[in-house]
PDB file of C-alpha atoms in Angstrom:
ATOM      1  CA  UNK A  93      91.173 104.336 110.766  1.00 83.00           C
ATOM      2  CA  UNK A  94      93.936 102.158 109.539  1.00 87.00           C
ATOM      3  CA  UNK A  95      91.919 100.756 107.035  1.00 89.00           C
ATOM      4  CA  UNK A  96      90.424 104.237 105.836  1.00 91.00           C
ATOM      5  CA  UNK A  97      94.748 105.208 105.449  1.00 93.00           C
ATOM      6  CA  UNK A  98      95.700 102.006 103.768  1.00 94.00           C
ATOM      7  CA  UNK A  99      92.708 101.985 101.010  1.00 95.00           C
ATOM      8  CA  UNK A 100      93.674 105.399 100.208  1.00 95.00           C
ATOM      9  CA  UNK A 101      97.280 104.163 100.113  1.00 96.00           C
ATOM     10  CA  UNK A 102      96.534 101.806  98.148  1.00 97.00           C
ATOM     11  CA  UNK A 103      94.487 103.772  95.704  1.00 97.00           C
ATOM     12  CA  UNK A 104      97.254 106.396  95.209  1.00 97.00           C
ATOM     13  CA  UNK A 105      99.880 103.718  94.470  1.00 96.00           C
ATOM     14  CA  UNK A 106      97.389 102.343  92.092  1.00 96.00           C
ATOM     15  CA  UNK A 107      96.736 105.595  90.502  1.00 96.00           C
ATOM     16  CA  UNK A 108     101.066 105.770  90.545  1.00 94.00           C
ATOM     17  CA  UNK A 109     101.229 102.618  88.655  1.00 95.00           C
ATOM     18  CA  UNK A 110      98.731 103.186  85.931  1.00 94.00           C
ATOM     19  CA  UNK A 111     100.496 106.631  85.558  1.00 93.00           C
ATOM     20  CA  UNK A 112     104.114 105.157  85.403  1.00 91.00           C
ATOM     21  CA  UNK A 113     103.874 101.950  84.562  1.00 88.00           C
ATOM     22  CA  UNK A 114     106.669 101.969  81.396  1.00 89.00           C
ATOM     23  CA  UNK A 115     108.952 103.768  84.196  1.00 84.00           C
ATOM     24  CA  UNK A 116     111.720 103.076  85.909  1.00 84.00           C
ATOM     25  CA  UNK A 117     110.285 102.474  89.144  1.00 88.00           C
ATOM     26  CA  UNK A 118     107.365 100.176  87.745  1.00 91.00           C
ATOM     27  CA  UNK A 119     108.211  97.047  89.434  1.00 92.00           C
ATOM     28  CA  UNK A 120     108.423  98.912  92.828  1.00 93.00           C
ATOM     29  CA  UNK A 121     105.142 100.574  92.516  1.00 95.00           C
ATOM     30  CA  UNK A 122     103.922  97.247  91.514  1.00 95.00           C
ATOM     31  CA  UNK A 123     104.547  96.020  94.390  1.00 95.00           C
ATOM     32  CA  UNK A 124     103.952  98.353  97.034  1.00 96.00           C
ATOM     33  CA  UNK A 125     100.315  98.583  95.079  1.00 96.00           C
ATOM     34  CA  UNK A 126     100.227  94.872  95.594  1.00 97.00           C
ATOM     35  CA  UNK A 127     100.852  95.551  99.382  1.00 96.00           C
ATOM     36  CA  UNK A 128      98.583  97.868 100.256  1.00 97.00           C
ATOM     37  CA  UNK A 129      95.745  96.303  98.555  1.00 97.00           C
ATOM     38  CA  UNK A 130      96.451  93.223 100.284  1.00 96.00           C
ATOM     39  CA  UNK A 131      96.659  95.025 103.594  1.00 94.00           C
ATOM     40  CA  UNK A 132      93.233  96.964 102.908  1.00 94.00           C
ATOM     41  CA  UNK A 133      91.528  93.341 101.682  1.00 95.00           C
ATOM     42  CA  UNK A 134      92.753  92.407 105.298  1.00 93.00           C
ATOM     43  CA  UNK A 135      91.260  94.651 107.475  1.00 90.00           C
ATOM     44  CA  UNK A 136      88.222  94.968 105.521  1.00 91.00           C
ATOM     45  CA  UNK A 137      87.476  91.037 106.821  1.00 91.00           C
ATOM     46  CA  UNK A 138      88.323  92.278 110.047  1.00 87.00           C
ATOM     47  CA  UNK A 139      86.222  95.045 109.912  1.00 86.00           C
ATOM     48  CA  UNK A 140      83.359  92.943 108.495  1.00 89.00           C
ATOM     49  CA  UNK A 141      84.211  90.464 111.745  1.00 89.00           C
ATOM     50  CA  UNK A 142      83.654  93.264 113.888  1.00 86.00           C
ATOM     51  CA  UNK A 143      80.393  94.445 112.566  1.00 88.00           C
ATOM     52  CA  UNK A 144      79.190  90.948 113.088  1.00 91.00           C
ATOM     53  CA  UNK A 145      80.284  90.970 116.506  1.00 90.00           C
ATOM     54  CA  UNK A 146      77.935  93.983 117.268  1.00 87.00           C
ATOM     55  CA  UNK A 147      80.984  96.371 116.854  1.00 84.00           C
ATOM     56  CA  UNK A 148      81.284  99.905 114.815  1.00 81.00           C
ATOM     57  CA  UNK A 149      82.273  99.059 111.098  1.00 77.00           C
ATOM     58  CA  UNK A 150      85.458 101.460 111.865  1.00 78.00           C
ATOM     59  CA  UNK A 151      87.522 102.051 114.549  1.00 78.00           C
ATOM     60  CA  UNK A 152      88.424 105.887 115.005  1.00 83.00           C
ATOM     61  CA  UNK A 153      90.626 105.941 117.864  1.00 87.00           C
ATOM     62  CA  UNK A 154      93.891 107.050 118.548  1.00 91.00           C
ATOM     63  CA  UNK A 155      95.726 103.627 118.727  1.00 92.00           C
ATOM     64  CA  UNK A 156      94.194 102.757 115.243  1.00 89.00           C
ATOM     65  CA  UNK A 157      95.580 106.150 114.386  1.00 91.00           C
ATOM     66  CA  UNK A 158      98.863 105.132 115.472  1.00 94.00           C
ATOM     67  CA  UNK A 159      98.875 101.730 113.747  1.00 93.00           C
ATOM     68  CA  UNK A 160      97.332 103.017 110.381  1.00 91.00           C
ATOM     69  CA  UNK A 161     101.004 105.448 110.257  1.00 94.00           C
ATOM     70  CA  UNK A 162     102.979 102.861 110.894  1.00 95.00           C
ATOM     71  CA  UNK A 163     101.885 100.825 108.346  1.00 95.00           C
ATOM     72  CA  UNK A 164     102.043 103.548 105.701  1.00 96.00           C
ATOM     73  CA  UNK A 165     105.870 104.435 106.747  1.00 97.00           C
ATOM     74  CA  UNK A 166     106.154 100.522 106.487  1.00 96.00           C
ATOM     75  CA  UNK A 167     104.980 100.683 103.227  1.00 96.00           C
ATOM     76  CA  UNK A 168     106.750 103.698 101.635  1.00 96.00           C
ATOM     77  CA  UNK A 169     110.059 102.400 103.761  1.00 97.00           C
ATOM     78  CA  UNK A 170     109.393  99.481 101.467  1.00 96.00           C
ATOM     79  CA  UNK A 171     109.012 101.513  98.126  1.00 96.00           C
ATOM     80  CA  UNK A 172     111.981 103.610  98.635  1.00 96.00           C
ATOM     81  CA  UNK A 173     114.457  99.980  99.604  1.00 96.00           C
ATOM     82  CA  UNK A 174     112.892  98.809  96.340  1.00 95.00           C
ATOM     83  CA  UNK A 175     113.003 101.228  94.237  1.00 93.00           C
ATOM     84  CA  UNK A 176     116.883 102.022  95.152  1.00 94.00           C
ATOM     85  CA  UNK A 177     117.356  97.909  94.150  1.00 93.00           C
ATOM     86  CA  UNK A 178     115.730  98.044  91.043  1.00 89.00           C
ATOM     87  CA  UNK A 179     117.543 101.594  89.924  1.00 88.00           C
ATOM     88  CA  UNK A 180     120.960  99.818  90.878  1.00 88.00           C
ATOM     89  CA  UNK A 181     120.039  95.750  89.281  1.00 85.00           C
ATOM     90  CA  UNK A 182     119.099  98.364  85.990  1.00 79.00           C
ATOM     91  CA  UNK A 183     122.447 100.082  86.278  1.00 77.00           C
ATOM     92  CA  UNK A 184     124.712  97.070  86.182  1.00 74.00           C
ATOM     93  CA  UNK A 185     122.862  95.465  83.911  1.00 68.00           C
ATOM     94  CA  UNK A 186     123.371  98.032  81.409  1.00 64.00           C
ATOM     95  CA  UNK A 187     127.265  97.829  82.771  1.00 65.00           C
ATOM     96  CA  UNK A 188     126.981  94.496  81.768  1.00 65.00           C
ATOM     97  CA  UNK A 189     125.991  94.878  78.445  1.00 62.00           C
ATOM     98  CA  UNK A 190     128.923  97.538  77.411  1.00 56.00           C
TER      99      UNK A 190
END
């Protein structure tokens, strides 16, 4: 399940980024797109691991649930903190520059 959440994380950010990528939050998107794909490449070895172990390819239960939130609130915790750094490094450096 958390893989299923953080692909489709992953793919919105992406979509995000493509979208907004002259905007003031590109680097932060960037980034958090960088995350999540990293995150999804991840458990799709481990999900590969467990099919060859003689597991399901997914695991649908409630713990994996539970895990699959947390990362995403990880992740957009992570976006916001970044985004909020990169609004206020812009805003002195055009201070700066007056």
């Amino acid at each position: 399940m958390c893989e299923l959440m953080t692909i489709l994380a992953a793919v919105v950010f992406t979509g995000l980024y493509f979208r907004f990528r002259n905007g003031r939050h590109a680097r932060s998107l960037f980034n958090t797109m960088m995350m999540f794909w990293g995150a999804a490449l991840m458990w799709s070895v481990d999900c590969v691991a467990s099919l060859l172990e003689g597991e399901g390819l997914f695991d649908f239960s409630r713990e994996d649930a539970i895990l699959g939130g947390i990362i995403l609130a990880c992740g957009l915790a992570f976006f916001a903190v970044s985004a909020v750094v990169e609004r206020r490094r812009k805003a002195g450096a055009i201070r700066s520059e007056m």
